[in-house]
Amino acid sequence: MTALLQQRLRGLASLAEALLTPHGADRYLELLDPMLVRREIRGRVVAVRHQTPDTVTFTVRPSRAWRGFEAGQYVRLTAEIDGVRRTRCYSPCGPGSGDLEFTVKADPHGLVSRHLHATTRVGTVFGLSAADGEFTLPSPRPERIVLVSGGSGITPVLAMARRLVVEGHRGEVVFLHYANSADDVLYRTELAALAERHRGFRVVHAHTHGRGGDLSGFFSKQHLAHAAPWFRDAETFVCGPKPLMDSVRELFEAEGLGERLHTEEFTAPPLNFDTEAAEGTVRFARSGRECANSGKPLLEQAEDAGLSPEHGCRMGICFSCTQVKTAGRVRNARTGEVSGEEDEEIQLCISVPVGDVEINA
Amino acid sequence: MTGLQDRLTPEQIEEFGRELDALRQRVVDDLGEADVEYIRTIIKTQRGLEVAGRGLLFAGFLPPAWVAGVAALSLAKILDNMEIGHNVMHGQYDWTRIPELSSQRFEWDNVAPAENWRHSHNYLHHTFTNILDKDRDIGYGILRMDAAQKWHPYYLGNPVYATLLALLFQWGVMLHDLEIERVFKGERTWAENVPVLRKIMRKAARQIGKDYVLFPLLTGPLAPLTLVGNASANLVRNLWAFSIIFCGHFPADVESFTQEETDEESRGQWYLRQILGSANITGGPLFHILSGNLSHQIEHHLFPDIPARRYPQIAAEVREICERYGLPYNTGPLRKQLWSVAKKIVKLALPGTPSGGPEVTVDPDRQLRAA
Ligand code: FES
């Protein structure tokens, strides 16, 4: 019965799409209410709070196309700022179904984070992508788990912690969180509540610039040994500012534990381009433009040629700049890998042409 | 022989180009929320008119409802094609990074697929504006629109072809992308046309399906009335689009150019050619919106990728620049421009170069007017 009904509904929906060609149903539905869209995902803010003066925490109720996320994953959140749509990746830390909770720290130089901090209100609507990312808990779950976070990097690991508590994880979990000082600690009460609900869950607060925490100063082997003396038998998940990530990684490499460390980074290492030795021509097939290869990433070359291909992060994370390369070879500026497959999808922002290249842009 | 290059002295042309670049930069720097808001309002209006038009045709057995339905639907199609489609597909809103306003993704309510059009219009026509044998808009390969096009008895039918083109304009635009005449000349292979053809057929099937099958069927016994209503709306849009577009490039006094004249053009010379090759139409704000601001064809050809709502704002300045450099700024009311186009179509049906008329646009003895 319900199957039949569903079939009928689907039939109706495709009839509507055919009638509303070429724009499609969403372009009409969104005029009534942006949340009515069927294919895209949108989210409406249902709660806002400020845990610290420079952060904003908001809860977003996603529209119907949302398929949930796994703890640790991120979504691309899109806001419109002075007419321009801007996309950034943020990890939600809700329980995994239903509403998503984001915490964003206003970076003094960050256009989007400052905007979100200053303007997010109940009722604000954002664009959302499906959840993405490999930074997730393996299953079966490891016995022992160390979660390390710094500042607003707490969100993906907090999502993991919540997940583990909900699942009734039996092993030991240590949550080592870094903040500048006691006043900057995010989710203090939530962490305490989790520790209360779960016997094997321990929270260790480290303050880099203030007293009153369990630990003080920057991440070190002593810190880790103090928080989780058994860290060698555990799987460790870390997310936070680059210096924190770097020192955790260094330590684990030195200990030969690189395999057991899982990291999430939104800041890619700086890319190096050789603009001297560049040769060949870049052709943008759809627009018919052509330019000499400058050795810079294709996204920049396209922009220099007067095109404005879609993009987001400009560092290989968000995949909004993906286009089909129809001919030639490109080097991935992050991995150094050169590939020459035909009709291959590449990310313009991190692909540098090696000789002649044709892009379907 | 003096040509396009000799209109202004090298110093003048450079300064002229710089002035226009600066004007463009000023507009670009000022783009923001108001521009997005504007296009969204237009889109909302268009969608509203479309829904209203389709809805009214369900009551098409009442003559006033039928007429109102056709009117609303015609307006919706005109807005969709002109102020929204044409402009969005020019990339005027690409800077917003809003997918619905992206030139690469937008598809319009027209049988010509956006992707083909972007190539033939945005790239070919806007780069090679009014260069004979290069800008395929000159006559669309069917008409004789310039005295420098060699006469052939076929062109006796010029007025007939033009009328047919006006009536079936969207189909003309669609077939335009196939570049049939280049296939005949052997410059393009049939194989190259296969993907274009495939896209055309897919798009046309959808458009026909919605206007001539699905919507009529949905209105049940009114199907024939709805079908005629939809056809009328398409027709109104065709006639309107044809008029606006032909008035933008083919009134008397608009010039055409030879390929040699435009070899190694500088930025300033390119701007110059755009101005000499386009014509404006005067009118009120509503008229400009319905024409997709192509009534500001000159401004559009100078800066095809800045939001069209900006053209009226900069028109006075462009005109002032033209005056200062002694360049023509071709403009006039719709009836004057239409009349001028019609006369040209008829005159050029006959052999030879119409004498005494300003229709001779490739002027072999251009004077150093401003030098
Ligand atoms: S812009 Fe984000 S992956 Fe290229």
XYZ file of C-alpha atoms and ligand atoms in Angstrom:
736
model
C 0.000 0.000 0.000
C 2.616 2.507 1.069
C 4.850 1.252 -1.723
C 2.117 2.018 -4.208
C 1.571 5.438 -2.686
C 5.272 6.155 -2.874
C 5.322 5.105 -6.492
C 2.416 7.411 -7.232
C 4.121 10.280 -5.470
C 7.298 9.691 -7.396
C 5.303 9.644 -10.598
C 3.719 12.951 -9.683
C 7.077 14.460 -8.839
C 8.551 13.518 -12.200
C 5.480 14.841 -13.978
C 5.963 18.108 -12.111
C 9.611 18.185 -13.161
C 8.597 17.674 -16.792
C 6.013 20.429 -16.582
C 8.429 22.799 -14.942
C 11.244 22.178 -17.406
C 13.774 23.698 -17.882
C 14.001 25.125 -14.391
C 12.726 22.191 -12.358
C 10.471 22.054 -9.323
C 12.988 23.364 -6.784
C 13.243 26.729 -8.512
C 9.526 27.237 -7.935
C 9.255 25.619 -4.508
C 12.052 27.734 -3.042
C 10.120 30.865 -3.862
C 7.459 29.726 -1.421
C 9.934 28.587 1.211
C 13.655 27.936 0.717
C 13.351 24.798 2.822
C 10.910 23.132 0.425
C 13.592 22.193 -2.089
C 13.750 18.513 -2.923
C 17.106 17.958 -4.583
C 19.354 20.366 -2.785
C 19.947 20.396 0.930
C 19.234 23.508 2.945
C 19.250 24.062 6.658
C 17.336 26.511 8.796
C 18.810 27.762 12.040
C 16.599 26.872 14.990
C 18.851 27.923 17.887
C 21.855 30.173 18.400
C 24.094 30.606 21.408
C 27.491 32.092 22.158
C 29.641 29.889 24.332
C 32.514 32.357 24.216
C 32.648 35.908 22.853
C 34.424 34.941 19.647
C 32.457 31.827 18.760
C 28.932 31.115 17.683
C 27.135 27.823 18.119
C 24.025 27.227 16.080
C 21.650 24.371 15.489
C 20.447 23.734 11.966
C 17.429 21.705 10.927
C 18.165 20.199 7.515
C 15.665 19.924 4.665
C 14.369 16.608 3.401
C 17.221 15.643 1.122
C 19.596 15.402 4.090
C 20.821 11.852 4.651
C 22.557 12.167 8.002
C 26.247 12.048 8.769
C 28.781 9.946 10.577
C 30.486 11.397 13.617
C 33.641 13.187 12.465
C 32.472 14.010 8.961
C 32.092 17.544 7.677
C 29.572 19.339 5.506
C 30.011 22.294 3.193
C 28.011 25.155 4.516
C 27.105 27.951 2.145
C 26.192 31.490 3.123
C 25.532 34.505 0.953
C 27.685 37.494 1.794
C 27.058 40.738 -0.077
C 25.535 38.865 -2.971
C 28.303 36.297 -3.240
C 27.815 32.730 -2.163
C 30.660 31.450 -0.002
C 31.249 27.881 1.025
C 33.283 26.517 3.909
C 33.636 23.138 5.540
C 32.456 22.641 9.105
C 31.989 19.508 11.164
C 28.608 19.198 12.814
C 28.540 17.711 16.278
C 24.942 16.668 16.659
C 24.072 13.082 17.543
C 24.090 11.932 13.893
C 20.454 12.171 12.960
C 18.078 15.091 13.096
C 19.509 18.524 13.794
C 23.110 19.536 13.222
C 25.070 21.669 15.593
C 27.930 23.832 14.387
C 30.422 25.859 16.340
C 32.355 28.458 14.417
C 35.154 30.613 15.716
C 35.360 34.080 14.222
C 38.778 34.341 12.658
C 39.736 38.042 12.496
C 40.822 37.530 8.881
C 38.073 35.088 7.990
C 35.315 36.468 5.808
C 32.852 33.642 6.324
C 33.520 32.854 9.969
C 33.183 36.518 10.897
C 29.967 36.777 8.931
C 28.505 33.676 10.577
C 29.511 34.976 13.977
C 27.957 38.364 13.403
C 24.767 37.529 11.544
C 23.526 34.020 12.298
C 20.011 34.221 13.741
C 17.153 31.858 14.313
C 15.541 31.524 10.884
C 18.705 32.020 8.824
C 18.849 29.545 5.941
C 22.101 28.030 4.734
C 22.958 25.765 1.858
C 24.363 22.415 2.934
C 26.133 19.590 1.165
C 25.847 15.926 1.974
C 28.251 14.866 4.719
C 31.700 13.935 3.549
C 35.096 12.950 4.905
C 37.071 9.929 6.027
C 37.664 11.176 9.532
C 35.299 8.725 11.213
C 35.380 6.030 13.854
C 36.295 2.624 12.490
C 33.894 -0.218 13.108
C 34.089 -2.313 15.054
C 34.980 0.441 17.477
C 38.458 0.312 18.970
C 38.699 -0.687 22.654
C 40.625 2.398 23.622
C 40.240 5.755 22.070
C 42.043 9.070 22.494
C 40.320 12.195 21.217
C 42.476 15.305 21.001
C 41.112 18.688 19.992
C 42.032 22.311 20.079
C 39.689 25.309 20.041
C 36.773 24.974 17.657
C 38.373 21.790 16.268
C 36.407 20.159 19.028
C 33.295 19.611 16.940
C 34.156 16.459 14.946
C 35.712 14.717 17.944
C 32.877 15.773 20.213
C 30.529 14.197 17.675
C 32.569 11.003 18.015
C 32.428 11.142 21.799
C 28.681 11.627 21.763
C 28.293 8.774 19.344
C 30.360 6.454 21.544
C 28.326 7.333 24.605
C 25.059 6.805 22.766
C 26.279 3.418 21.586
C 27.259 2.458 25.123
C 30.879 1.950 24.167
C 32.512 -0.332 26.720
C 36.157 0.619 26.450
C 38.083 3.649 27.602
C 37.795 7.053 26.018
C 39.954 10.036 26.870
C 39.059 13.480 25.616
C 42.040 15.831 25.714
C 40.945 19.321 24.835
C 43.114 22.403 24.385
C 41.923 25.964 24.915
C 43.757 29.222 25.542
C 42.323 29.631 29.007
C 39.401 28.499 31.119
C 37.180 31.164 29.539
C 37.762 29.802 26.057
C 36.688 26.237 26.712
C 33.883 25.182 24.408
C 31.321 22.576 25.406
C 32.543 22.356 28.993
C 29.178 21.296 30.430
C 28.491 18.861 27.598
C 31.831 17.192 28.154
C 31.209 16.951 31.870
C 27.782 15.448 31.254
C 29.239 12.859 28.905
C 31.845 11.887 31.480
C 29.086 11.513 33.997
C 27.033 9.234 31.815
C 29.874 6.973 30.814
C 32.189 5.227 33.208
C 35.159 4.815 30.898
C 35.032 8.417 29.653
C 37.502 10.946 30.964
C 37.921 14.587 30.068
C 41.264 16.345 30.393
C 41.343 20.108 29.954
C 44.622 21.637 28.896
C 45.073 25.406 28.854
C 47.830 26.775 26.728
C 47.835 30.289 28.172
C 46.054 30.054 31.473
C 45.828 28.225 34.715
C 43.041 26.215 36.202
C 43.117 23.316 33.751
C 44.223 19.753 34.340
C 47.278 20.507 32.249
C 48.940 23.669 31.020
C 51.066 24.616 28.054
C 51.155 23.125 24.570
C 50.738 19.510 23.579
C 53.638 17.270 24.596
C 54.406 13.655 25.205
C 53.988 14.290 28.926
C 50.509 15.628 28.341
C 49.539 12.569 26.383
C 51.123 10.159 28.843
C 49.334 11.899 31.667
C 45.948 11.857 29.960
C 46.164 8.395 28.435
C 49.143 6.358 29.593
C 47.896 3.539 27.316
C 47.872 5.686 24.188
C 50.104 3.170 22.364
C 47.267 0.633 22.384
C 44.647 3.145 21.365
C 43.406 4.749 18.188
C 43.887 8.494 18.347
C 41.760 11.109 16.615
C 42.867 14.696 16.470
C 41.437 17.928 15.111
C 42.528 21.476 15.841
C 44.835 24.272 14.767
C 47.792 23.400 12.596
C 50.507 23.655 15.293
C 48.600 21.211 17.476
C 48.081 18.791 14.602
C 51.748 19.050 13.657
C 53.077 18.311 17.090
C 50.704 15.382 17.601
C 51.716 13.994 14.241
C 55.419 14.422 14.981
C 55.098 12.577 18.249
C 53.187 9.690 16.714
C 55.637 9.417 13.837
C 58.534 9.351 16.278
C 56.823 6.632 18.277
C 56.199 4.616 15.122
C 52.468 4.948 15.692
C 51.611 6.880 12.539
C 49.086 4.214 11.569
C 47.066 4.680 14.701
C 46.672 8.408 14.322
C 43.704 9.888 12.468
C 43.657 13.532 11.606
C 41.200 15.988 10.163
C 42.508 19.142 8.621
C 40.848 21.931 6.864
C 44.030 23.810 6.178
C 46.015 22.156 3.464
C 49.804 22.412 3.434
C 51.008 25.239 1.206
C 51.245 24.239 -2.432
C 54.338 24.882 -4.487
C 54.142 25.702 -8.123
C 56.882 25.917 -10.623
C 55.841 28.855 -12.745
C 59.208 29.088 -14.480
C 59.299 25.845 -16.392
C 55.636 25.861 -17.415
C 54.943 25.044 -21.020
C 52.060 24.270 -23.338
C 48.641 25.793 -23.772
C 45.517 25.506 -21.697
C 42.259 25.328 -23.606
C 38.907 25.889 -21.989
C 36.685 24.010 -24.391
C 33.239 25.250 -23.464
C 34.088 28.914 -23.559
C 36.544 28.575 -26.391
C 39.277 30.437 -24.499
C 42.901 29.574 -24.641
C 45.981 30.736 -22.804
C 49.601 29.849 -22.354
C 50.175 27.599 -19.358
C 51.454 29.807 -16.556
C 52.266 26.917 -14.252
C 49.660 28.008 -11.743
C 46.696 25.829 -10.735
C 44.021 25.578 -13.410
C 41.493 27.456 -11.327
C 43.738 30.507 -11.285
C 44.579 30.152 -14.948
C 40.878 29.983 -15.771
C 40.250 33.102 -13.721
C 43.155 34.884 -15.348
C 41.548 34.009 -18.665
C 38.392 35.792 -17.571
C 36.363 32.724 -16.638
C 34.829 32.178 -13.254
C 34.521 28.480 -12.646
C 32.695 27.392 -9.582
C 34.891 26.782 -6.593
C 34.904 26.825 -2.823
C 37.947 26.181 -0.647
C 40.638 26.650 -3.316
C 42.734 24.017 -1.617
C 41.453 20.693 -2.761
C 39.008 19.972 0.003
C 35.544 20.757 -1.151
C 35.449 19.436 -4.728
C 33.246 22.281 -5.892
C 35.794 23.053 -8.595
C 35.691 19.608 -10.145
C 35.596 19.662 -13.944
C 36.267 17.196 -16.698
C 39.707 17.279 -18.239
C 39.238 16.245 -21.839
C 42.857 16.034 -22.918
C 46.390 16.359 -21.612
C 48.114 15.672 -18.337
C 47.925 17.459 -14.993
C 49.925 17.252 -11.814
C 48.153 17.188 -8.479
C 49.901 19.940 -6.551
C 49.215 18.275 -3.239
C 50.404 14.769 -3.981
C 52.698 15.493 -6.915
C 50.956 12.715 -8.808
C 50.760 13.194 -12.564
C 47.804 11.772 -14.381
C 46.892 11.676 -18.016
C 43.663 9.740 -18.119
C 41.178 10.878 -20.671
C 37.883 12.469 -19.654
C 38.885 12.429 -16.058
C 37.387 14.585 -13.340
C 39.961 16.836 -11.753
C 39.928 19.549 -9.123
C 40.898 22.771 -10.834
C 42.259 24.427 -7.700
C 45.023 21.886 -7.116
C 45.735 20.679 -10.634
C 48.615 22.133 -12.575
C 48.909 21.455 -16.298
C 51.871 19.475 -17.572
C 52.079 20.664 -21.170
C 48.937 21.070 -23.265
C 45.671 20.546 -21.429
C 42.038 20.888 -22.375
C 39.356 21.429 -19.773
C 35.661 21.333 -20.367
C 35.077 24.744 -18.810
C 42.519 52.788 -47.683
C 41.444 53.833 -44.282
C 39.620 51.450 -42.030
C 38.533 50.791 -38.518
C 42.051 51.273 -37.229
C 42.159 54.848 -38.481
C 39.118 56.148 -36.654
C 41.198 57.449 -33.831
C 44.882 58.127 -33.498
C 46.882 55.470 -31.642
C 47.109 57.722 -28.588
C 43.396 58.391 -28.680
C 42.461 54.754 -29.014
C 44.644 53.869 -26.093
C 43.155 56.549 -23.889
C 39.665 55.594 -25.060
C 40.273 51.949 -24.087
C 41.603 53.020 -20.731
C 38.526 55.124 -20.011
C 36.209 52.246 -20.787
C 38.273 49.816 -18.749
C 38.062 52.201 -15.816
C 34.311 52.525 -16.219
C 33.970 48.770 -16.222
C 36.155 48.430 -13.152
C 34.052 50.944 -11.271
C 30.927 48.913 -11.916
C 32.578 45.616 -11.086
C 33.845 46.996 -7.782
C 30.372 48.094 -6.887
C 28.590 44.779 -7.554
C 26.825 43.342 -4.550
C 23.628 42.386 -2.876
C 21.466 44.872 -4.781
C 22.317 43.156 -8.065
C 21.411 39.746 -6.717
C 18.233 41.100 -5.215
C 17.282 42.635 -8.534
C 17.648 39.465 -10.551
C 15.843 37.495 -7.858
C 12.912 39.875 -8.062
C 12.816 39.441 -11.820
C 12.985 35.674 -11.444
C 10.185 35.722 -8.894
C 8.067 37.841 -11.204
C 8.798 35.542 -14.104
C 7.893 32.411 -12.144
C 4.758 34.096 -10.852
C 3.678 35.094 -14.352
C 4.366 31.627 -15.626
C 2.331 29.907 -12.923
C -0.471 32.438 -13.382
C -0.435 32.022 -17.155
C -0.524 28.238 -17.008
C -3.240 28.419 -14.368
C -5.419 30.838 -16.327
C -5.358 28.534 -19.335
C -7.166 25.940 -17.229
C -10.045 28.397 -17.422
C -9.354 28.983 -21.104
C -12.985 28.392 -22.072
C -13.564 31.966 -20.860
C -12.079 34.217 -23.539
C -10.748 36.849 -21.087
C -9.006 34.139 -19.068
C -7.474 32.709 -22.225
C -6.207 36.101 -23.349
C -4.876 36.928 -19.896
C -3.242 33.503 -19.706
C -1.489 33.941 -23.034
C -0.381 37.437 -22.045
C 1.063 36.261 -18.723
C 2.788 33.312 -20.336
C 4.213 35.467 -23.127
C 5.622 37.889 -20.596
C 7.041 35.000 -18.575
C 8.786 33.608 -21.645
C 10.089 37.016 -22.626
C 11.507 37.653 -19.158
C 12.954 34.163 -19.021
C 14.739 34.492 -22.334
C 15.784 38.116 -22.254
C 16.425 39.658 -18.857
C 17.126 36.356 -17.117
C 18.398 33.747 -19.598
C 20.408 35.864 -21.987
C 22.046 37.799 -19.204
C 22.699 34.936 -16.809
C 24.183 32.872 -19.617
C 26.541 35.738 -20.371
C 28.050 35.125 -16.967
C 26.722 38.395 -15.588
C 26.053 36.740 -12.268
C 28.873 34.222 -12.153
C 30.612 36.335 -9.540
C 27.820 35.481 -7.094
C 28.729 31.775 -7.322
C 25.054 31.031 -6.985
C 24.456 27.833 -8.953
C 21.035 28.922 -10.224
C 22.658 32.060 -11.608
C 25.668 30.324 -13.085
C 26.246 30.781 -16.796
C 27.423 27.203 -17.037
C 24.271 25.738 -15.573
C 21.426 27.971 -16.577
C 18.948 26.534 -19.037
C 16.268 28.723 -20.564
C 12.703 28.289 -21.752
C 13.738 28.049 -25.380
C 14.382 25.191 -27.784
C 18.003 26.252 -28.273
C 20.089 24.443 -25.650
C 22.000 26.843 -23.413
C 25.295 25.141 -23.989
C 25.224 25.509 -27.773
C 24.032 29.062 -27.507
C 26.820 30.002 -25.153
C 29.312 28.988 -27.802
C 27.648 30.550 -30.822
C 26.477 33.705 -29.093
C 28.741 34.461 -26.142
C 31.891 33.410 -27.825
C 31.535 33.735 -31.578
C 29.161 36.658 -31.864
C 30.534 38.703 -29.006
C 34.149 38.218 -29.962
C 33.751 38.790 -33.665
C 30.916 41.298 -33.596
C 29.974 42.403 -37.091
C 33.024 41.027 -38.797
C 31.874 39.697 -42.138
C 32.295 35.948 -42.560
C 33.161 35.577 -38.921
C 30.218 36.865 -36.939
C 27.584 34.405 -37.955
C 24.892 36.700 -36.618
C 25.306 38.776 -39.724
C 22.391 37.304 -41.561
C 22.512 34.047 -39.678
C 23.694 32.634 -42.959
C 20.207 33.024 -44.397
C 19.764 36.733 -44.898
C 21.694 39.412 -46.692
C 22.154 42.043 -44.019
C 25.109 43.946 -45.373
C 25.840 45.421 -48.775
C 29.253 43.807 -48.671
C 27.649 40.383 -48.718
C 27.680 39.309 -52.365
C 24.243 39.329 -53.946
C 22.696 36.125 -55.241
C 19.211 35.574 -56.697
C 18.447 33.597 -53.546
C 18.432 36.887 -51.643
C 15.344 38.073 -53.524
C 13.554 36.182 -50.787
C 15.211 38.297 -48.080
C 11.952 39.790 -46.708
C 10.264 36.395 -46.740
C 13.140 34.737 -44.912
C 13.233 37.540 -42.381
C 9.518 37.195 -41.713
C 9.838 33.456 -41.259
C 12.812 33.954 -38.986
C 10.833 36.409 -36.866
C 7.932 33.982 -36.533
C 10.097 30.982 -35.751
C 12.877 32.821 -34.017
C 13.652 30.281 -31.296
C 13.979 27.548 -33.923
C 16.266 29.793 -35.920
C 18.476 30.314 -32.909
C 18.456 26.577 -32.322
C 19.482 25.674 -35.868
C 22.020 28.474 -35.884
C 24.192 26.371 -33.607
C 24.494 23.676 -36.234
C 26.468 26.046 -38.486
C 24.980 24.282 -41.499
C 26.473 26.713 -43.994
C 29.932 25.908 -42.697
C 29.228 22.230 -43.173
C 28.331 22.922 -46.799
C 31.487 24.934 -47.219
C 33.433 22.013 -45.825
C 34.723 23.962 -42.825
C 32.869 21.749 -40.434
C 32.120 18.056 -40.565
C 28.797 16.361 -39.997
C 30.441 14.354 -37.261
C 31.131 17.562 -35.348
C 27.451 18.263 -35.476
C 26.327 15.002 -33.942
C 26.687 16.047 -30.296
C 25.138 19.437 -31.047
C 22.253 17.749 -32.786
C 21.746 15.330 -29.940
C 21.511 18.184 -27.443
C 19.148 20.082 -29.686
C 16.809 17.145 -30.037
C 16.755 16.425 -26.338
C 16.045 20.048 -25.477
C 13.443 20.543 -28.183
C 11.650 17.352 -27.163
C 11.342 18.623 -23.611
C 10.087 22.015 -24.686
C 7.586 20.577 -27.130
C 6.534 17.967 -24.601
C 5.669 20.541 -22.006
C 4.054 23.220 -24.187
C 2.311 21.066 -26.770
C 1.618 17.749 -25.034
C 1.624 17.739 -21.246
C -0.026 21.046 -20.425
C -2.712 20.690 -23.090
C -3.473 17.131 -21.928
C -3.715 18.290 -18.333
C -6.452 20.741 -19.266
C -8.522 17.858 -20.637
C -11.245 19.008 -23.022
C -9.515 22.371 -23.310
C -6.426 20.758 -24.828
C -6.729 22.496 -28.223
C -7.226 25.885 -26.575
C -4.248 25.364 -24.299
C -2.126 24.216 -27.195
C -2.973 27.288 -29.228
C -2.429 29.442 -26.146
C 1.034 28.027 -25.574
C 1.896 28.362 -29.240
C 0.767 31.981 -29.131
C 2.959 32.721 -26.155
C 5.929 31.201 -27.962
C 5.081 33.257 -31.014
C 4.829 36.522 -29.082
C 8.199 35.838 -27.503
C 9.698 34.991 -30.918
C 8.519 38.230 -32.505
C 9.665 40.286 -29.563
C 13.094 38.696 -29.334
C 13.616 39.015 -33.083
C 12.691 42.696 -33.049
C 14.945 43.567 -30.148
C 17.874 41.617 -31.470
C 17.648 42.862 -35.041
C 17.343 46.421 -33.814
C 20.547 45.912 -31.845
C 22.764 45.303 -34.846
C 21.080 45.999 -38.131
C 19.640 49.518 -38.242
C 21.161 51.792 -40.844
C 24.430 53.410 -39.752
C 25.565 50.356 -37.857
C 28.847 49.304 -39.357
C 30.350 46.020 -40.391
C 34.004 45.195 -40.702
C 36.337 43.121 -42.746
C 38.635 40.563 -41.220
C 41.749 42.474 -42.285
C 40.539 45.584 -40.476
C 40.351 43.730 -37.217
C 43.605 41.818 -37.334
C 45.634 42.350 -34.203
C 43.066 44.545 -32.596
C 43.955 46.280 -29.371
C 41.567 46.390 -26.448
C 40.603 49.950 -27.381
C 39.945 48.979 -30.981
C 37.816 46.094 -29.852
C 35.707 48.484 -27.787
C 35.502 50.799 -30.761
C 34.204 48.031 -33.003
C 31.568 47.086 -30.435
C 30.283 50.645 -30.393
C 30.227 51.055 -34.169
C 28.578 47.657 -34.572
C 25.684 48.084 -32.149
C 22.600 50.236 -31.766
C 20.431 51.117 -28.797
C 16.690 51.518 -28.502
C 15.216 54.229 -26.327
C 12.299 53.593 -24.012
C 11.064 53.471 -20.442
C 12.295 51.268 -17.598
C 9.737 48.517 -18.250
C 10.690 48.416 -21.898
C 14.334 48.014 -20.963
C 13.557 45.143 -18.613
C 11.458 43.338 -21.207
C 14.197 43.735 -23.757
C 16.655 42.189 -21.324
C 18.345 45.593 -21.400
C 19.446 44.722 -24.918
C 17.926 48.082 -25.649
C 21.353 49.061 -24.317
C 23.032 46.928 -26.922
C 26.021 49.291 -27.079
C 26.716 49.015 -23.372
C 26.031 45.300 -23.544
C 28.546 44.804 -26.307
C 31.164 46.788 -24.475
C 30.672 44.867 -21.242
C 28.726 41.693 -21.971
C 29.420 40.210 -18.563
C 28.320 42.919 -16.177
C 24.742 42.686 -14.866
C 22.381 44.227 -17.405
C 20.638 46.376 -14.821
C 23.836 48.417 -14.812
C 23.609 49.382 -18.478
C 21.066 52.182 -18.040
C 23.194 53.507 -15.192
C 26.295 53.851 -17.336
C 24.636 54.742 -20.653
C 24.990 58.483 -20.226
C 28.664 58.145 -19.491
C 29.282 55.864 -22.465
C 27.475 58.321 -24.676
C 29.504 61.179 -23.337
C 32.714 59.281 -24.050
C 31.529 58.581 -27.598
C 30.747 62.235 -28.149
C 34.108 63.297 -26.865
C 35.864 61.006 -29.339
C 33.568 61.967 -32.183
C 32.065 58.483 -32.395
C 28.453 57.761 -33.295
C 26.110 56.527 -30.594
C 23.318 54.939 -32.564
C 20.039 55.105 -30.730
C 16.368 55.750 -31.335
C 12.872 54.610 -30.482
C 11.798 51.082 -31.327
C 9.685 52.084 -34.317
C 12.490 54.066 -35.898
C 15.012 51.251 -35.452
C 12.551 48.604 -36.649
C 11.692 50.630 -39.719
C 15.337 51.084 -40.476
C 15.961 47.333 -40.190
C 12.959 46.527 -42.375
C 14.114 48.925 -45.068
C 17.547 47.376 -45.048
C 16.144 43.861 -45.363
C 14.085 44.881 -48.383
C 16.782 46.929 -50.101
C 19.415 44.272 -49.713
C 17.115 41.735 -51.358
C 17.997 43.480 -54.587
C 21.378 43.303 -56.260
C 24.016 45.916 -55.889
C 24.783 48.471 -53.296
C 21.857 50.668 -52.418
C 22.953 54.106 -53.491
C 23.077 57.133 -51.282
C 21.915 55.151 -48.319
C 23.839 54.895 -45.151
C 23.340 51.110 -45.461
C 26.796 50.914 -46.997
C 28.447 50.026 -43.804
C 31.784 48.772 -44.962
C 32.912 52.186 -46.013
C 36.000 51.894 -48.176
C 37.016 55.479 -47.522
C 36.569 56.049 -43.887
C 37.888 59.455 -42.981
C 40.026 60.238 -40.072
C 37.018 61.784 -38.452
C 38.322 62.414 -35.041
C 41.980 62.621 -35.660
S 37.844 24.729 -4.734
Fe 37.509 23.284 -3.215
S 38.374 21.518 -4.094
Fe 38.843 23.031 -5.490
